[in-house]
Amino acid sequence: MAKPGHTWNRSRSLEEDEDEEDPVDAMISRTGCMAQHRELQECMAARQDWRHCQPQVRAFGECMARRQRAKEPHRASDSHQAHPSPTGD
């Protein structure tokens, strides 16, 4: 049986799929959100409808958003300096 995940190339054999990590899973793993992603996948497999998996969808989205914010902390301070307040703060 093939491992769960995003099988992006169906022309490969199942044995090759077992030996190589899925590129989407590898990318998500680097974000630190793999646990939330797996919970969402499990819910989707069980329920077959993303609308029934909203807590998992939100948890995964929030984790990815935190990762994005942590990746770009300098932009918030740059935009503050580029647009000074009318009071001179």
Tab-separated table of N, CA, C and O in Angstrom:
chain	number	residue	atom	x	y	z
A	1	MET	N	0.842	-1.182	0.000
A	1	MET	CA	0.000	0.000	0.000
A	1	MET	C	0.885	1.243	0.000
A	1	MET	O	1.868	1.319	0.720
A	2	ALA	N	0.518	2.225	-0.801
A	2	ALA	CA	1.304	3.453	-0.888
A	2	ALA	C	1.124	4.282	0.372
A	2	ALA	O	0.081	4.245	1.009
A	3	LYS	N	2.160	5.041	0.701
A	3	LYS	CA	2.069	5.907	1.877
A	3	LYS	C	1.105	7.053	1.599
A	3	LYS	O	0.924	7.464	0.462
A	4	PRO	N	0.456	7.578	2.650
A	4	PRO	CA	-0.451	8.707	2.434
A	4	PRO	C	0.347	9.943	2.069
A	4	PRO	O	1.510	10.071	2.423
A	5	GLY	N	-0.275	10.822	1.352
A	5	GLY	CA	0.405	12.058	0.981
A	5	GLY	C	-0.019	12.516	-0.391
A	5	GLY	O	-1.029	12.088	-0.929
A	6	HIS	N	0.784	13.320	-0.978
A	6	HIS	CA	0.472	13.913	-2.266
A	6	HIS	C	1.268	13.181	-3.335
A	6	HIS	O	2.448	13.428	-3.504
A	7	THR	N	0.637	12.266	-4.041
A	7	THR	CA	1.316	11.527	-5.085
A	7	THR	C	1.224	12.341	-6.353
A	7	THR	O	0.193	12.388	-7.006
A	8	TRP	N	2.305	13.004	-6.701
A	8	TRP	CA	2.294	13.949	-7.798
A	8	TRP	C	2.671	13.346	-9.130
A	8	TRP	O	2.490	13.971	-10.154
A	9	ASN	N	3.187	12.134	-9.171
A	9	ASN	CA	3.580	11.518	-10.432
A	9	ASN	C	3.112	10.071	-10.452
A	9	ASN	O	3.758	9.195	-9.921
A	10	ARG	N	1.991	9.834	-11.074
A	10	ARG	CA	1.382	8.503	-11.080
A	10	ARG	C	2.121	7.513	-11.986
A	10	ARG	O	1.859	6.334	-11.938
A	11	SER	N	3.039	7.965	-12.826
A	11	SER	CA	3.723	7.049	-13.731
A	11	SER	C	4.792	6.225	-13.020
A	11	SER	O	5.281	5.257	-13.565
A	12	ARG	N	5.149	6.591	-11.820
A	12	ARG	CA	6.141	5.855	-11.054
A	12	ARG	C	5.498	4.662	-10.368
A	12	ARG	O	4.320	4.670	-10.064
A	13	SER	N	6.296	3.658	-10.081
A	13	SER	CA	5.771	2.489	-9.396
A	13	SER	C	5.558	2.783	-7.916
A	13	SER	O	6.137	3.707	-7.367
A	14	LEU	N	4.729	1.974	-7.270
A	14	LEU	CA	4.491	2.142	-5.838
A	14	LEU	C	5.784	1.943	-5.051
A	14	LEU	O	6.009	2.600	-4.047
A	15	GLU	N	6.636	1.051	-5.510
A	15	GLU	CA	7.901	0.809	-4.826
A	15	GLU	C	8.776	2.063	-4.863
A	15	GLU	O	9.389	2.433	-3.862
A	16	GLU	N	8.823	2.745	-6.000
A	16	GLU	CA	9.593	3.988	-6.082
A	16	GLU	C	9.009	5.048	-5.165
A	16	GLU	O	9.736	5.806	-4.529
A	17	ASP	N	7.671	5.126	-5.082
A	17	ASP	CA	7.018	6.082	-4.195
A	17	ASP	C	7.378	5.820	-2.739
A	17	ASP	O	7.544	6.756	-1.966
A	18	GLU	N	7.496	4.546	-2.359
A	18	GLU	CA	7.832	4.199	-0.986
A	18	GLU	C	9.255	4.638	-0.642
A	18	GLU	O	9.535	4.996	0.490
A	19	ASP	N	10.150	4.623	-1.625
A	19	ASP	CA	11.555	4.931	-1.385
A	19	ASP	C	11.856	6.427	-1.356
A	19	ASP	O	12.865	6.841	-0.814
A	20	GLU	N	11.013	7.237	-1.952
A	20	GLU	CA	11.285	8.667	-2.064
A	20	GLU	C	10.218	9.478	-1.341
A	20	GLU	O	9.030	9.235	-1.501
A	21	GLU	N	10.658	10.480	-0.551
A	21	GLU	CA	9.713	11.313	0.179
A	21	GLU	C	8.963	12.217	-0.785
A	21	GLU	O	9.525	12.758	-1.730
A	22	ASP	N	7.690	12.384	-0.521
A	22	ASP	CA	6.846	13.257	-1.310
A	22	ASP	C	7.361	14.694	-1.175
A	22	ASP	O	7.612	15.158	-0.065
A	23	PRO	N	7.515	15.432	-2.279
A	23	PRO	CA	8.050	16.799	-2.176
A	23	PRO	C	7.155	17.745	-1.378
A	23	PRO	O	7.653	18.633	-0.685
A	24	VAL	N	5.840	17.570	-1.447
A	24	VAL	CA	4.943	18.426	-0.673
A	24	VAL	C	5.079	18.111	0.809
A	24	VAL	O	5.154	19.020	1.643
A	25	ASP	N	5.145	16.832	1.157
A	25	ASP	CA	5.351	16.453	2.562
A	25	ASP	C	6.685	16.988	3.076
A	25	ASP	O	6.775	17.448	4.220
A	26	ALA	N	7.718	16.954	2.241
A	26	ALA	CA	9.028	17.466	2.653
A	26	ALA	C	8.950	18.968	2.926
A	26	ALA	O	9.502	19.455	3.915
A	27	MET	N	8.250	19.705	2.064
A	27	MET	CA	8.114	21.147	2.251
A	27	MET	C	7.347	21.455	3.538
A	27	MET	O	7.757	22.309	4.324
A	28	ILE	N	6.249	20.749	3.768
A	28	ILE	CA	5.450	20.979	4.976
A	28	ILE	C	6.243	20.603	6.217
A	28	ILE	O	6.185	21.298	7.232
A	29	SER	N	7.029	19.564	6.135
A	29	SER	CA	7.852	19.148	7.265
A	29	SER	C	8.825	20.257	7.664
A	29	SER	O	9.042	20.503	8.848
A	30	ARG	N	9.367	20.968	6.678
A	30	ARG	CA	10.304	22.066	6.970
A	30	ARG	C	9.606	23.236	7.654
A	30	ARG	O	10.267	24.045	8.307
A	31	THR	N	8.298	23.354	7.538
A	31	THR	CA	7.582	24.464	8.169
A	31	THR	C	7.359	24.230	9.655
A	31	THR	O	7.057	25.168	10.380
A	32	GLY	N	7.426	22.975	10.093
A	32	GLY	CA	7.124	22.663	11.484
A	32	GLY	C	5.640	22.413	11.712
A	32	GLY	O	5.189	22.312	12.841
A	33	CYS	N	4.869	22.299	10.630
A	33	CYS	CA	3.415	22.125	10.724
A	33	CYS	C	2.975	20.721	10.313
A	33	CYS	O	1.804	20.500	9.981
A	34	MET	N	3.885	19.767	10.328
A	34	MET	CA	3.548	18.423	9.855
A	34	MET	C	2.484	17.753	10.721
A	34	MET	O	1.607	17.068	10.205
A	35	ALA	N	2.510	17.957	12.032
A	35	ALA	CA	1.509	17.323	12.901
A	35	ALA	C	0.106	17.804	12.538
A	35	ALA	O	-0.827	16.997	12.428
A	36	GLN	N	-0.042	19.100	12.319
A	36	GLN	CA	-1.346	19.651	11.952
A	36	GLN	C	-1.764	19.150	10.568
A	36	GLN	O	-2.940	18.859	10.336
A	37	HIS	N	-0.809	19.034	9.665
A	37	HIS	CA	-1.104	18.533	8.320
A	37	HIS	C	-1.576	17.086	8.369
A	37	HIS	O	-2.551	16.719	7.711
A	38	ARG	N	-0.901	16.279	9.160
A	38	ARG	CA	-1.289	14.863	9.291
A	38	ARG	C	-2.698	14.734	9.897
A	38	ARG	O	-3.494	13.916	9.449
A	39	GLU	N	-2.990	15.551	10.919
A	39	GLU	CA	-4.327	15.509	11.519
A	39	GLU	C	-5.391	15.881	10.493
A	39	GLU	O	-6.463	15.270	10.440
A	40	LEU	N	-5.100	16.871	9.667
A	40	LEU	CA	-6.036	17.261	8.618
A	40	LEU	C	-6.203	16.135	7.602
A	40	LEU	O	-7.331	15.811	7.205
A	41	GLN	N	-5.109	15.504	7.197
A	41	GLN	CA	-5.192	14.379	6.261
A	41	GLN	C	-6.024	13.233	6.835
A	41	GLN	O	-6.838	12.635	6.132
A	42	GLU	N	-5.799	12.936	8.110
A	42	GLU	CA	-6.550	11.844	8.741
A	42	GLU	C	-8.036	12.161	8.794
A	42	GLU	O	-8.880	11.299	8.532
A	43	CYS	N	-8.377	13.404	9.133
A	43	CYS	CA	-9.783	13.801	9.161
A	43	CYS	C	-10.396	13.691	7.773
A	43	CYS	O	-11.499	13.173	7.609
A	44	MET	N	-9.673	14.179	6.768
A	44	MET	CA	-10.179	14.128	5.395
A	44	MET	C	-10.390	12.681	4.934
A	44	MET	O	-11.376	12.377	4.264
A	45	ALA	N	-9.479	11.803	5.318
A	45	ALA	CA	-9.616	10.399	4.935
A	45	ALA	C	-10.847	9.774	5.604
A	45	ALA	O	-11.573	8.995	4.991
A	46	ALA	N	-11.082	10.151	6.846
A	46	ALA	CA	-12.197	9.579	7.595
A	46	ALA	C	-13.540	10.187	7.180
A	46	ALA	O	-14.532	9.477	7.030
A	47	ARG	N	-13.574	11.493	7.004
A	47	ARG	CA	-14.839	12.198	6.778
A	47	ARG	C	-15.166	12.433	5.308
A	47	ARG	O	-16.314	12.681	4.968
A	48	GLN	N	-14.149	12.447	4.448
A	48	GLN	CA	-14.319	12.655	3.010
A	48	GLN	C	-14.960	14.000	2.653
A	48	GLN	O	-15.563	14.147	1.596
A	49	ASP	N	-14.850	14.972	3.546
A	49	ASP	CA	-15.443	16.288	3.296
A	49	ASP	C	-14.729	17.302	4.180
A	49	ASP	O	-14.824	17.251	5.406
A	50	TRP	N	-14.020	18.236	3.562
A	50	TRP	CA	-13.229	19.203	4.319
A	50	TRP	C	-14.083	20.057	5.250
A	50	TRP	O	-13.591	20.570	6.242
A	51	ARG	N	-15.366	20.199	4.949
A	51	ARG	CA	-16.238	21.017	5.796
A	51	ARG	C	-16.399	20.411	7.186
A	51	ARG	O	-16.679	21.122	8.140
A	52	HIS	N	-16.197	19.105	7.302
A	52	HIS	CA	-16.291	18.445	8.605
A	52	HIS	C	-14.954	18.477	9.356
A	52	HIS	O	-14.872	17.955	10.467
A	53	CYS	N	-13.947	19.070	8.738
A	53	CYS	CA	-12.602	19.092	9.327
A	53	CYS	C	-12.144	20.521	9.610
A	53	CYS	O	-10.945	20.808	9.602
A	54	GLN	N	-13.067	21.411	9.897
A	54	GLN	CA	-12.708	22.814	10.087
A	54	GLN	C	-11.722	23.069	11.230
A	54	GLN	O	-10.825	23.895	11.074
A	55	PRO	N	-11.825	22.379	12.371
A	55	PRO	CA	-10.797	22.613	13.410
A	55	PRO	C	-9.393	22.283	12.911
A	55	PRO	O	-8.441	23.017	13.185
A	56	GLN	N	-9.260	21.213	12.135
A	56	GLN	CA	-7.961	20.820	11.598
A	56	GLN	C	-7.496	21.795	10.508
A	56	GLN	O	-6.315	22.133	10.432
A	57	VAL	N	-8.443	22.249	9.677
A	57	VAL	CA	-8.108	23.234	8.639
A	57	VAL	C	-7.578	24.507	9.299
A	57	VAL	O	-6.542	25.049	8.897
A	58	ARG	N	-8.284	24.983	10.337
A	58	ARG	CA	-7.861	26.205	11.034
A	58	ARG	C	-6.509	26.025	11.713
A	58	ARG	O	-5.650	26.912	11.652
A	59	ALA	N	-6.306	24.895	12.369
A	59	ALA	CA	-5.034	24.654	13.072
A	59	ALA	C	-3.866	24.637	12.083
A	59	ALA	O	-2.816	25.234	12.342
A	60	PHE	N	-4.054	23.990	10.943
A	60	PHE	CA	-2.992	23.943	9.940
A	60	PHE	C	-2.751	25.336	9.361
A	60	PHE	O	-1.608	25.782	9.233
A	61	GLY	N	-3.818	26.057	9.059
A	61	GLY	CA	-3.688	27.413	8.525
A	61	GLY	C	-2.998	28.351	9.502
A	61	GLY	O	-2.150	29.162	9.112
A	62	GLU	N	-3.348	28.257	10.777
A	62	GLU	CA	-2.728	29.106	11.789
A	62	GLU	C	-1.243	28.779	11.947
A	62	GLU	O	-0.419	29.676	12.099
A	63	CYS	N	-0.906	27.503	11.888
A	63	CYS	CA	0.498	27.105	11.988
A	63	CYS	C	1.285	27.666	10.812
A	63	CYS	O	2.363	28.237	10.983
A	64	MET	N	0.740	27.544	9.609
A	64	MET	CA	1.424	28.058	8.429
A	64	MET	C	1.531	29.583	8.487
A	64	MET	O	2.560	30.148	8.102
A	65	ALA	N	0.511	30.260	8.995
A	65	ALA	CA	0.545	31.721	9.117
A	65	ALA	C	1.614	32.147	10.120
A	65	ALA	O	2.341	33.122	9.890
A	66	ARG	N	1.726	31.419	11.248
A	66	ARG	CA	2.780	31.726	12.228
A	66	ARG	C	4.152	31.575	11.587
A	66	ARG	O	5.047	32.396	11.793
A	67	ARG	N	4.310	30.541	10.812
A	67	ARG	CA	5.586	30.297	10.118
A	67	ARG	C	5.896	31.456	9.164
A	67	ARG	O	7.017	31.950	9.117
A	68	GLN	N	4.891	31.909	8.453
A	68	GLN	CA	5.084	33.006	7.510
A	68	GLN	C	5.447	34.296	8.243
A	68	GLN	O	6.341	35.019	7.819
A	69	ARG	N	4.766	34.575	9.350
A	69	ARG	CA	5.073	35.782	10.130
A	69	ARG	C	6.487	35.715	10.698
A	69	ARG	O	7.203	36.710	10.717
A	70	ALA	N	6.892	34.555	11.173
A	70	ALA	CA	8.229	34.398	11.743
A	70	ALA	C	9.303	34.545	10.673
A	70	ALA	O	10.409	35.004	10.954
A	71	LYS	N	8.969	34.205	9.464
A	71	LYS	CA	9.911	34.272	8.350
A	71	LYS	C	10.155	35.708	7.898
A	71	LYS	O	11.202	36.022	7.375
A	72	GLU	N	9.184	36.607	8.124
A	72	GLU	CA	9.272	37.971	7.622
A	72	GLU	C	9.109	39.021	8.729
A	72	GLU	O	8.327	39.946	8.579
A	73	PRO	N	9.849	38.941	9.839
A	73	PRO	CA	9.645	39.901	10.929
A	73	PRO	C	10.125	41.302	10.581
A	73	PRO	O	9.623	42.281	11.104
A	74	HIS	N	11.083	41.425	9.681
A	74	HIS	CA	11.636	42.737	9.364
A	74	HIS	C	10.675	43.599	8.553
A	74	HIS	O	10.759	44.807	8.575
A	75	ARG	N	9.732	43.019	7.862
A	75	ARG	CA	8.816	43.808	7.036
A	75	ARG	C	7.915	44.714	7.862
A	75	ARG	O	7.633	45.824	7.472
A	76	ALA	N	7.463	44.253	9.016
A	76	ALA	CA	6.582	45.071	9.857
A	76	ALA	C	7.319	46.309	10.337
A	76	ALA	O	6.788	47.415	10.294
A	77	SER	N	8.552	46.163	10.748
A	77	SER	CA	9.304	47.321	11.227
A	77	SER	C	9.685	48.229	10.065
A	77	SER	O	9.703	49.445	10.205
A	78	ASP	N	9.959	47.679	8.887
A	78	ASP	CA	10.279	48.489	7.716
A	78	ASP	C	9.095	49.337	7.295
A	78	ASP	O	9.235	50.511	6.983
A	79	SER	N	7.897	48.753	7.299
A	79	SER	CA	6.722	49.502	6.862
A	79	SER	C	6.383	50.606	7.859
A	79	SER	O	5.899	51.657	7.484
A	80	HIS	N	6.671	50.381	9.146
A	80	HIS	CA	6.422	51.408	10.159
A	80	HIS	C	7.330	52.610	9.918
A	80	HIS	O	6.907	53.748	10.008
A	81	GLN	N	8.582	52.351	9.566
A	81	GLN	CA	9.514	53.435	9.315
A	81	GLN	C	9.197	54.158	8.010
A	81	GLN	O	9.389	55.359	7.908
A	82	ALA	N	8.695	53.464	7.031
A	82	ALA	CA	8.404	54.059	5.737
A	82	ALA	C	7.179	54.950	5.795
A	82	ALA	O	7.021	55.836	4.981
A	83	HIS	N	6.296	54.704	6.754
A	83	HIS	CA	5.058	55.471	6.877
A	83	HIS	C	4.937	56.046	8.289
A	83	HIS	O	4.224	55.510	9.119
A	84	PRO	N	5.627	57.139	8.570
A	84	PRO	CA	5.547	57.712	9.922
A	84	PRO	C	4.143	58.210	10.216
A	84	PRO	O	3.426	58.627	9.317
A	85	SER	N	3.800	58.164	11.469
A	85	SER	CA	2.460	58.615	11.861
A	85	SER	C	2.371	60.137	11.780
A	85	SER	O	3.388	60.830	11.876
A	86	PRO	N	1.173	60.672	11.589
A	86	PRO	CA	1.014	62.120	11.485
A	86	PRO	C	1.425	62.854	12.764
A	86	PRO	O	1.747	64.025	12.721
A	87	THR	N	1.450	62.166	13.893
A	87	THR	CA	1.811	62.810	15.158
A	87	THR	C	3.312	62.816	15.385
A	87	THR	O	3.784	63.355	16.368
A	88	GLY	N	4.067	62.166	14.467
A	88	GLY	CA	5.505	62.144	14.612
A	88	GLY	C	6.034	61.015	15.474
A	88	GLY	O	7.179	61.040	15.872
A	89	ASP	N	5.205	60.040	15.809
A	89	ASP	CA	5.630	58.900	16.644
A	89	ASP	C	6.566	57.991	15.900
A	89	ASP	O	6.514	57.704	14.819
